[in-house]
Coordinates of C-alpha atoms and ligand atoms in Angstrom, one line a residue:
M1 CA 7.5 -29.9 -7.0
T2 CA 7.9 -33.6 -7.2
S3 CA 6.7 -35.2 -10.9
D4 CA 3.8 -35.9 -10.2
T5 CA 2.1 -32.3 -10.0
S6 CA 4.7 -30.8 -12.2
T7 CA 2.8 -33.2 -14.9
A8 CA -0.5 -32.1 -13.7
Q9 CA 0.4 -28.3 -14.3
A10 CA 2.3 -29.5 -17.7
D11 CA -2.2 -31.1 -18.7
A12 CA -3.6 -28.2 -16.5
T13 CA -1.1 -25.7 -18.8
G14 CA -2.4 -27.9 -22.1
R15 CA -5.9 -27.9 -21.6
F16 CA -5.8 -23.8 -21.0
L17 CA -3.9 -23.6 -24.5
E18 CA -6.2 -25.8 -26.1
A19 CA -9.4 -23.7 -24.6
L20 CA -7.6 -20.5 -25.9
R21 CA -7.1 -22.2 -29.8
R22 CA -10.9 -22.5 -29.7
A23 CA -12.1 -19.4 -28.2
L24 CA -9.6 -17.2 -30.1
P25 CA -9.0 -19.0 -33.6
G26 CA -8.1 -16.4 -35.3
M27 CA -5.3 -15.0 -32.2
R28 CA -1.9 -15.3 -32.9
L29 CA -0.6 -17.8 -30.3
L30 CA 2.9 -18.7 -30.0
T31 CA 3.6 -22.4 -28.0
D32 CA 6.8 -23.2 -29.6
A33 CA 10.3 -22.5 -27.5
D34 CA 12.4 -20.9 -30.8
E35 CA 8.7 -18.8 -31.6
S36 CA 8.5 -17.4 -28.3
E37 CA 12.2 -16.8 -27.1
P38 CA 12.2 -12.6 -29.0
Y39 CA 9.3 -12.1 -25.7
R40 CA 11.3 -14.0 -22.6
R41 CA 13.0 -10.7 -21.7
D42 CA 13.0 -7.0 -21.5
Q43 CA 16.5 -4.7 -21.3
T44 CA 17.7 -6.9 -18.4
A45 CA 20.3 -8.7 -19.9
H46 CA 21.2 -10.1 -16.3
L47 CA 18.1 -11.6 -15.5
H48 CA 17.4 -15.4 -16.5
P49 CA 13.7 -15.1 -17.9
G50 CA 11.5 -18.3 -17.3
V51 CA 10.0 -20.4 -20.1
P52 CA 6.4 -19.4 -20.9
A53 CA 3.7 -21.9 -21.7
G54 CA 2.9 -19.4 -25.0
V55 CA 2.6 -16.6 -26.3
A56 CA -0.9 -14.6 -27.4
F57 CA -1.7 -11.3 -29.5
P58 CA -4.9 -10.3 -28.7
S59 CA -5.8 -7.3 -30.6
S60 CA -9.0 -6.2 -29.0
T61 CA -10.4 -5.9 -25.6
D62 CA -12.3 -9.0 -25.5
E63 CA -10.0 -11.2 -26.9
V64 CA -7.7 -10.1 -23.6
S65 CA -10.7 -10.6 -21.5
A66 CA -10.8 -14.1 -22.9
I67 CA -7.8 -14.3 -22.3
L68 CA -7.9 -13.7 -18.6
R69 CA -11.3 -15.7 -17.7
L70 CA -9.8 -18.7 -19.6
A71 CA -6.5 -18.1 -17.5
H72 CA -8.0 -17.2 -14.1
E73 CA -10.3 -20.8 -14.7
H74 CA -7.6 -23.1 -15.3
R75 CA -5.1 -20.7 -12.4
V76 CA -2.6 -20.2 -15.1
P77 CA -0.8 -17.3 -14.7
V78 CA -0.3 -14.3 -17.6
V79 CA 2.5 -11.7 -17.9
P80 CA 1.2 -8.3 -19.8
R81 CA 3.7 -7.4 -21.8
G82 CA 3.8 -4.0 -23.8
A83 CA 7.4 -3.2 -26.0
G84 CA 9.7 -4.4 -23.9
S85 CA 12.2 -2.0 -22.6
G86 CA 11.5 -2.2 -19.2
L87 CA 14.8 -2.1 -17.7
S88 CA 12.6 -3.6 -14.0
G89 CA 12.4 -6.8 -15.1
G90 CA 8.7 -6.2 -15.1
A91 CA 8.0 -7.8 -18.5
V92 CA 9.7 -10.9 -18.3
S93 CA 8.7 -13.8 -18.8
V94 CA 7.7 -16.8 -15.8
D95 CA 7.7 -20.0 -16.1
G96 CA 4.6 -22.0 -17.2
A97 CA 3.1 -18.5 -17.8
L98 CA 1.7 -16.8 -20.9
T99 CA 3.2 -13.9 -22.2
V100 CA 0.6 -11.4 -23.3
V101 CA 1.5 -8.9 -25.8
L102 CA 0.0 -6.2 -26.4
T103 CA 1.6 -4.3 -29.1
G104 CA -1.1 -5.5 -32.2
M105 CA -3.8 -3.0 -30.7
D106 CA -2.1 -0.5 -31.4
R107 CA -4.6 2.8 -32.4
V108 CA -5.5 5.6 -32.0
L109 CA -9.0 5.8 -31.5
H110 CA -10.4 9.1 -31.3
I111 CA -8.1 12.8 -31.1
D112 CA -10.5 15.6 -29.4
A113 CA -8.7 19.0 -30.0
D114 CA -11.7 20.9 -28.3
D115 CA -11.6 19.6 -24.7
L116 CA -7.6 18.2 -25.4
Y117 CA -7.8 14.3 -25.0
V118 CA -6.7 11.2 -27.4
V119 CA -8.3 8.3 -26.3
V120 CA -5.4 5.3 -27.8
Q121 CA -4.8 1.3 -27.0
P122 CA -1.8 0.0 -25.1
G123 CA 0.4 -0.9 -27.3
L124 CA 0.4 2.5 -29.4
L125 CA 4.6 3.8 -29.5
N126 CA 4.6 7.0 -27.3
A127 CA 7.0 9.0 -30.4
D128 CA 3.9 7.3 -32.5
L129 CA 1.2 9.4 -30.1
G130 CA 3.2 12.6 -30.5
R131 CA 3.6 12.0 -34.2
A132 CA 0.3 11.2 -35.0
I133 CA -1.4 13.9 -32.7
A134 CA 1.2 17.0 -33.4
P135 CA -0.1 18.1 -37.3
Q136 CA -3.3 18.9 -35.2
G137 CA -1.1 21.1 -33.2
L138 CA -1.3 18.8 -30.4
F139 CA 1.3 17.4 -28.1
Y140 CA 1.6 15.3 -25.3
P141 CA 4.6 15.2 -22.8
P142 CA 5.8 12.4 -21.4
D143 CA 9.0 11.4 -23.1
P144 CA 10.8 8.4 -22.1
A145 CA 14.5 8.5 -23.7
S146 CA 12.9 5.4 -24.9
Y147 CA 9.7 6.6 -26.9
E148 CA 10.8 5.1 -30.5
F149 CA 10.1 1.8 -28.7
C150 CA 8.0 2.0 -25.1
S151 CA 4.5 1.5 -25.8
I152 CA 1.7 3.7 -23.7
G153 CA 0.8 0.4 -21.8
G154 CA 3.7 0.0 -20.3
N155 CA 4.2 3.8 -19.7
L156 CA 0.8 3.6 -17.6
A157 CA 2.0 0.3 -15.9
E158 CA 6.1 2.3 -15.3
D159 CA 4.3 5.6 -14.9
A160 CA 7.3 6.4 -16.9
G161 CA 9.3 9.8 -16.8
G162 CA 11.4 11.2 -19.3
L163 CA 12.9 14.0 -20.3
R164 CA 10.6 16.7 -20.3
C165 CA 9.1 15.5 -16.6
I166 CA 10.9 18.9 -14.8
K167 CA 8.1 21.1 -16.2
Y168 CA 5.1 19.5 -17.5
G169 CA 5.3 15.8 -14.7
V170 CA 5.1 12.2 -15.5
T171 CA 2.7 9.9 -17.1
R172 CA 0.5 9.1 -14.2
D173 CA -0.5 13.4 -14.7
Y174 CA -1.6 13.2 -18.1
V175 CA -4.5 10.3 -17.8
L176 CA -7.8 11.1 -17.2
G177 CA -9.1 7.4 -17.5
L178 CA -9.0 3.9 -18.4
E179 CA -10.3 0.5 -19.8
V180 CA -8.8 -2.0 -18.1
V181 CA -9.3 -6.2 -17.8
L182 CA -9.1 -7.7 -14.2
A183 CA -7.4 -11.2 -13.5
D184 CA -11.2 -12.6 -13.9
G185 CA -11.7 -11.5 -17.3
S186 CA -14.0 -9.0 -16.3
V187 CA -13.4 -5.0 -17.8
I188 CA -13.9 -2.3 -16.1
R189 CA -14.1 1.5 -16.7
T190 CA -11.7 3.9 -15.0
G191 CA -12.1 7.8 -14.9
G192 CA -13.7 9.8 -17.8
R193 CA -13.2 12.7 -19.9
T194 CA -13.7 15.7 -17.4
V195 CA -10.7 18.1 -16.4
K196 CA -12.3 17.1 -12.9
D197 CA -14.0 13.7 -11.8
A198 CA -14.5 13.7 -8.1
M199 CA -16.5 10.2 -8.0
G200 CA -15.4 6.9 -5.9
Y201 CA -11.9 5.9 -5.0
D202 CA -9.7 7.2 -7.8
L203 CA -8.5 3.3 -9.2
T204 CA -7.2 5.2 -12.4
Q205 CA -4.1 6.5 -10.5
L206 CA -4.1 2.8 -8.8
F207 CA -3.6 1.8 -11.9
I208 CA -1.4 3.4 -12.8
G209 CA 2.2 2.4 -11.8
S210 CA 1.0 -1.3 -11.1
E211 CA 3.5 -3.0 -13.1
G212 CA 0.7 -5.3 -15.0
T213 CA 0.1 -7.4 -11.5
L214 CA -3.5 -5.7 -11.3
G215 CA -4.7 -5.3 -14.7
I216 CA -4.3 -5.1 -18.6
I217 CA -4.7 -2.2 -19.4
T218 CA -6.5 -1.7 -22.8
E219 CA -7.7 1.7 -23.8
A220 CA -6.7 4.8 -22.1
T221 CA -8.0 8.7 -22.6
L222 CA -5.2 10.8 -22.1
R223 CA -4.7 14.5 -21.3
V224 CA -2.9 16.5 -24.4
L225 CA -2.3 20.2 -24.5
P226 CA -1.5 22.7 -27.1
L227 CA 1.8 22.7 -29.0
P228 CA 4.3 24.5 -27.3
A229 CA 7.1 26.8 -29.8
M230 CA 10.9 24.9 -30.5
P231 CA 12.3 24.0 -28.0
I232 CA 16.0 26.5 -27.8
T233 CA 18.8 24.7 -26.3
A234 CA 21.9 25.2 -24.0
I235 CA 24.5 23.5 -22.9
A236 CA 27.0 23.3 -20.1
F237 CA 29.8 22.5 -18.9
F238 CA 31.5 21.3 -14.9
P239 CA 34.8 20.3 -13.5
T240 CA 32.4 17.5 -11.7
P241 CA 29.0 16.4 -11.5
V242 CA 28.8 17.6 -7.5
D243 CA 29.2 21.3 -9.4
A244 CA 26.5 20.2 -12.1
G245 CA 24.3 19.3 -9.3
R246 CA 24.4 22.3 -7.9
A247 CA 24.3 24.7 -10.6
V248 CA 20.8 22.5 -10.5
A249 CA 20.0 23.4 -6.9
G250 CA 20.8 27.1 -8.5
I251 CA 18.3 26.9 -11.4
T252 CA 15.4 25.5 -8.6
R253 CA 15.9 28.1 -6.3
A254 CA 15.7 30.8 -9.0
G255 CA 12.2 30.0 -9.9
V256 CA 13.5 28.8 -13.5
V257 CA 11.4 25.9 -14.8
P258 CA 13.6 24.4 -18.3
V259 CA 11.8 22.0 -20.0
T260 CA 14.4 19.7 -20.2
L261 CA 17.2 20.0 -17.8
E262 CA 19.8 16.6 -18.1
I263 CA 22.7 15.3 -16.4
M264 CA 25.6 13.8 -17.9
D265 CA 29.1 12.3 -16.3
R266 CA 33.0 12.7 -17.7
T267 CA 32.1 8.8 -18.2
T268 CA 29.1 8.9 -20.4
I269 CA 30.4 12.0 -22.2
R270 CA 33.4 10.8 -23.4
A271 CA 31.2 7.3 -24.2
V272 CA 28.5 9.3 -25.7
D273 CA 31.0 11.0 -27.8
L274 CA 33.1 8.2 -29.4
A275 CA 29.7 6.4 -30.2
L276 CA 27.8 9.5 -31.4
A277 CA 30.9 11.8 -32.5
V278 CA 28.6 15.3 -31.6
G279 CA 32.0 17.5 -30.4
L280 CA 31.5 17.2 -26.9
P281 CA 34.8 17.4 -25.4
H282 CA 36.0 14.5 -23.4
D283 CA 37.4 16.3 -20.3
A284 CA 34.8 17.7 -19.0
G285 CA 33.7 16.5 -15.5
A286 CA 30.1 17.0 -16.5
M287 CA 27.6 18.8 -18.3
L288 CA 24.1 20.0 -18.4
L289 CA 21.6 20.1 -21.8
I290 CA 19.2 22.9 -20.3
E291 CA 16.0 23.2 -23.1
S292 CA 13.4 26.1 -22.9
D293 CA 10.2 25.7 -25.0
V294 CA 8.2 28.9 -23.9
G295 CA 9.1 30.4 -27.4
G296 CA 10.2 34.4 -27.9
A297 CA 12.0 36.0 -26.0
A298 CA 10.5 34.0 -22.7
A299 CA 12.7 31.2 -24.1
D300 CA 15.6 33.4 -24.0
A301 CA 15.2 34.8 -20.7
E302 CA 14.3 31.6 -19.2
L303 CA 17.8 30.5 -20.6
D304 CA 20.1 33.0 -19.3
G305 CA 18.0 32.8 -16.4
A306 CA 20.1 28.7 -16.0
I307 CA 23.0 29.9 -17.8
E308 CA 23.6 32.2 -15.0
A309 CA 23.0 29.5 -12.1
C310 CA 25.8 27.4 -13.9
R311 CA 27.8 30.5 -14.0
A312 CA 27.4 30.4 -10.1
A313 CA 28.1 27.4 -10.1
G314 CA 31.6 26.9 -11.8
A315 CA 30.5 26.5 -15.2
T316 CA 33.7 26.4 -17.3
R317 CA 32.3 26.5 -20.3
I318 CA 28.9 27.2 -21.7
D319 CA 27.7 26.5 -26.0
R320 CA 24.1 27.4 -27.0
A321 CA 22.8 25.2 -29.8
S322 CA 23.0 27.9 -33.0
T323 CA 20.4 25.3 -35.3
A324 CA 17.7 23.2 -34.8
E325 CA 19.7 19.9 -35.8
G326 CA 22.3 21.1 -33.6
A327 CA 19.5 20.8 -30.5
D328 CA 18.1 17.9 -32.3
A329 CA 21.8 16.0 -32.2
L330 CA 22.2 17.2 -28.3
R331 CA 19.2 15.7 -27.1
D332 CA 19.9 12.8 -29.2
A333 CA 22.8 12.0 -27.1
R334 CA 21.3 12.2 -24.3
R335 CA 18.3 9.9 -25.0
K336 CA 21.7 7.4 -26.1
A337 CA 23.4 7.6 -23.1
Y338 CA 22.7 4.1 -21.9
W339 CA 23.2 2.2 -25.5
S340 CA 26.6 4.3 -25.5
L341 CA 27.6 3.1 -22.3
E342 CA 26.5 -0.6 -23.2
Q343 CA 29.1 0.0 -26.3
G344 CA 32.2 0.3 -23.6
G345 CA 31.1 -2.9 -21.8
V346 CA 27.8 -5.1 -19.7
A347 CA 25.7 -2.2 -18.6
R348 CA 23.0 -2.6 -16.0
M349 CA 21.1 1.3 -16.1
E350 CA 19.9 2.1 -11.8
D351 CA 17.4 4.6 -12.2
V352 CA 18.1 6.7 -8.2
G353 CA 15.8 10.1 -7.2
V354 CA 16.5 12.1 -4.5
P355 CA 14.8 15.8 -3.1
R356 CA 16.4 17.8 -6.0
S357 CA 19.2 19.9 -2.8
R358 CA 19.9 17.0 -2.1
S359 CA 21.6 15.7 -5.8
P360 CA 24.8 16.7 -4.7
E361 CA 24.8 15.1 -1.8
L362 CA 24.0 11.9 -4.0
L363 CA 26.8 12.4 -7.1
A364 CA 29.6 12.5 -4.6
A365 CA 28.6 8.8 -3.4
I366 CA 27.7 7.5 -6.4
E367 CA 31.4 8.6 -6.9
R368 CA 32.3 7.4 -3.7
I369 CA 31.0 3.7 -3.8
A370 CA 31.8 3.0 -8.1
T371 CA 35.7 3.7 -6.2
E372 CA 35.6 1.4 -2.9
H373 CA 34.3 -1.2 -4.8
G374 CA 36.2 -1.0 -7.7
V375 CA 33.2 -0.7 -10.6
T376 CA 33.1 2.3 -13.4
V377 CA 29.9 4.1 -13.7
G378 CA 28.6 6.7 -15.7
V379 CA 25.8 8.6 -13.8
Y380 CA 23.4 10.7 -16.6
G381 CA 19.1 12.1 -16.6
H382 CA 16.7 13.8 -15.8
A383 CA 19.2 15.7 -13.0
G384 CA 16.4 18.6 -13.1
D385 CA 13.9 15.9 -11.4
G386 CA 16.7 14.5 -9.1
N387 CA 16.4 11.5 -11.0
Y388 CA 19.5 10.1 -12.1
H389 CA 20.1 6.9 -14.0
P390 CA 23.9 5.9 -12.9
T391 CA 24.8 2.3 -15.5
F392 CA 27.6 0.1 -14.3
V393 CA 29.9 -0.9 -17.2
T394 CA 31.4 -4.2 -16.4
D395 CA 33.8 -6.1 -18.6
P396 CA 31.9 -9.5 -19.6
A397 CA 34.9 -11.4 -18.4
D398 CA 35.8 -10.4 -15.4
P399 CA 34.6 -13.4 -13.1
D400 CA 33.3 -11.1 -10.2
A401 CA 32.1 -8.0 -11.6
A402 CA 28.6 -8.6 -11.1
Q403 CA 28.9 -9.4 -7.2
R404 CA 31.3 -5.8 -7.3
V405 CA 27.9 -4.0 -9.2
N406 CA 25.4 -5.7 -6.9
A407 CA 27.5 -5.1 -3.9
A408 CA 27.6 -1.1 -5.3
R409 CA 23.9 -1.0 -5.8
A410 CA 23.4 -2.1 -2.6
A411 CA 25.5 1.3 -1.1
M412 CA 24.0 3.3 -3.6
Y413 CA 20.4 2.6 -2.1
A414 CA 21.4 3.1 1.1
A415 CA 22.5 6.3 0.6
V416 CA 19.4 7.4 -1.8
L417 CA 17.0 5.8 1.7
E418 CA 19.5 8.1 3.7
L419 CA 18.8 11.2 1.7
G420 CA 15.0 10.9 2.1
G421 CA 14.8 9.1 -2.0
T422 CA 13.4 6.9 -3.3
V423 CA 15.3 3.8 -4.9
S424 CA 13.0 3.7 -8.3
G425 CA 12.2 7.5 -9.7
E426 CA 10.6 6.0 -12.9
H427 CA 11.5 1.9 -14.3
G428 CA 9.8 0.5 -11.7
T429 CA 10.0 -2.4 -8.9
G430 CA 9.6 -5.2 -11.2
L431 CA 11.9 -8.5 -10.3
V432 CA 14.6 -6.2 -9.2
K433 CA 14.1 -4.2 -7.0
R434 CA 11.8 -6.0 -4.3
E435 CA 13.7 -6.1 -1.3
W436 CA 14.6 -2.5 -1.3
L437 CA 10.7 -1.7 -1.8
V438 CA 10.1 -3.8 1.8
R439 CA 13.4 -1.3 2.8
Q440 CA 11.3 1.6 1.9
R441 CA 8.0 2.0 2.2
G442 CA 8.6 -0.4 5.7
E443 CA 6.1 -3.6 6.4
A444 CA 3.1 -2.2 7.1
H445 CA 2.4 -0.8 3.5
I446 CA 3.6 -3.7 1.8
R447 CA 0.2 -5.4 4.0
A448 CA -1.7 -2.4 2.8
M449 CA 0.0 -3.4 -0.9
R450 CA -1.0 -6.7 -0.7
A451 CA -4.7 -6.1 0.3
I452 CA -4.8 -4.3 -2.7
K453 CA -3.2 -7.4 -5.2
S454 CA -5.5 -10.2 -2.9
A455 CA -8.5 -8.3 -3.9
L456 CA -8.0 -7.4 -7.6
D457 CA -6.6 -10.5 -8.2
P458 CA -7.3 -13.2 -5.7
L459 CA -5.7 -16.5 -7.6
G460 CA -2.4 -14.0 -7.8
I461 CA -2.9 -15.2 -11.4
L462 CA -1.2 -11.7 -13.1
N463 CA 2.4 -10.9 -13.4
P464 CA 3.0 -13.4 -10.6
G465 CA 6.7 -12.5 -8.6
K466 CA 7.3 -9.2 -9.8
V467 CA 6.9 -6.0 -7.6
F468 CA 6.2 -9.0 -4.5
L469 CA 8.8 -10.5 -2.7
D470 CA 7.2 -14.0 -2.1
Ligands
LIG501 C1 17.5 3.3 -23.6 C2 16.2 3.4 -22.2 C3 16.2 4.1 -21.8 C4 14.9 4.5 -21.7 N1 14.3 6.0 -20.7 C5 13.9 5.8 -20.0 C6 13.0 6.9 -19.7 O1 13.4 8.2 -19.7 N2 12.3 7.0 -18.4 C7 11.6 5.5 -17.8 O2 10.5 6.5 -17.2 N3 11.9 5.4 -18.7 C8 12.5 4.6 -19.9 N4 13.1 3.2 -20.1 C9 12.3 2.1 -19.3 C10 11.6 1.8 -20.3 O3 11.2 2.1 -21.3 C11 10.6 2.4 -19.9 O4 9.7 1.7 -18.2 C12 8.3 2.4 -20.6 O5 7.6 2.3 -19.8 C13 8.3 0.5 -20.7 O6 8.1 0.3 -21.0 P1 6.9 -1.1 -22.6 O7 6.0 -1.2 -23.1 O8 8.8 -1.5 -23.4 O9 6.9 -1.7 -21.6 P2 7.3 -3.3 -21.2 O10 9.2 -3.3 -20.9 O11 6.7 -4.3 -22.3 O12 6.5 -3.7 -19.8 C14 7.1 -2.9 -18.4 C15 6.3 -3.7 -17.6 O13 4.5 -2.8 -18.3 C16 3.6 -3.6 -17.9 N5 2.7 -3.6 -18.4 C17 2.6 -3.5 -20.2 N6 1.6 -3.5 -21.2 C18 1.0 -3.4 -20.2 C19 -0.5 -2.9 -19.9 N7 -1.2 -2.7 -21.6 N8 -1.3 -3.4 -19.0 C20 -0.9 -3.6 -17.7 N9 0.8 -3.8 -17.8 C21 0.9 -3.6 -18.6 C22 4.5 -5.4 -18.0 O14 3.5 -6.0 -17.1 C23 5.7 -4.8 -17.3 O15 5.3 -4.9 -15.3 C24 14.4 3.4 -20.9 C25 14.3 1.9 -21.7 C26 15.3 2.3 -22.0 C27 16.1 0.9 -22.8

């Protein structure tokens, strides 16, 4: 870029910010570099974020609409941002772009216990939605491990999963309708409040998982369920992750559908126990956390079925949590797996998925790849969905650790695709998996995606550089 072009661009950005201030004088808008700093990154520490033109905090759909209308007019890029817990770089700031933080729009607008839906704003934290509806006997199943610090808008934009997907499905299974501000500032409403709706193209599903590249979600109508029984919990230990993977296949084959079926390998068990002292055996090769929420004798029968499959796969020890507090501690330990591994160095969480019956092969491949590339990896995740989070942990002082991790990642993704899997089960493409999106989906698929992108965002101002490889 010549200095003339960059001066012209800086002038255009200046005019845009001035117009924004004039149009929305009451809206919080940061343009100071120090103040903007906390909004430049998500949870991908290894990425290098751009320097934003500013950070805006709208409090209504009208404000979001005005922001995008002006951004469109001045051709200034916009990065939508929820709570910044993403692991694929979707909310990472872009040079000269306005970051639009949605966490101020965090209200529950309506709870309907008769028709089993809620209407919420995108900045609401996932866990706060659960707390808001529980007193009415209602339940919103998608619960990423980050549920205390991720927003519903971010969940929708990534099609987030969590610890209950094996039984209840992912975010997209709970969305009845959306309000979305398009790139030019116009506002559309998709879907509705009915159980069935066959009118027109299903734009609701198009926006889910679109990672802020097609529009900004400003409201969501979400399906909820009656609150299930308190889960009962068991843990099973195995000599190796491959044995645990075989147990998962056995549980699936037996037709048992627990609400939670999570795995942690030896490296993760040790890290979690060192960090949280929950009494997990450091010599176990892997463990499964298994829960049932059907209540009463049926819950016991469900756990018995899962336990039988674990024994058949070679479980060396099986414990049942005897108190609700004990079960909470185990669930919490699993949710804090990433944080625990982070205590041992620089951690980089991956998110690969395979058809569940291929889990033992994937787990064996990850172990082999880590050894071949001389890297430490802790594997944990949603074994019941075949969705794993291998997390590479490296010494910050090791000069070529990042290179070895990148080589190991590439080998792992290739193995995943060989097994008929996906390079991302729930964290999205963002910045970190763009080249693998092409490898996984193929050129024709990417052309169809680009056609949709340019129809909805012809100037390419929404989250540029994310998802698509330029
Ligand atoms: C320790 C840890 C555990 C995690 N566990 C899980 C897990 O179990 N399952 C899982 O799925 N994820 C998990 N995640 C990843 C992350 O929490 C999810 O991807 C979450 O959905 C991101 O929400 P957010 O509000 O933080 O979004 P952000 O990180 O702020 O943004 C994510 C993407 O959404 C877009 N976006 C945000 N809000 C909007 C909006 N209103 N309209 C349009 N686009 C928007 C952004 O542009 C960006 O592309 C975990 C993360 C961490 C750090």
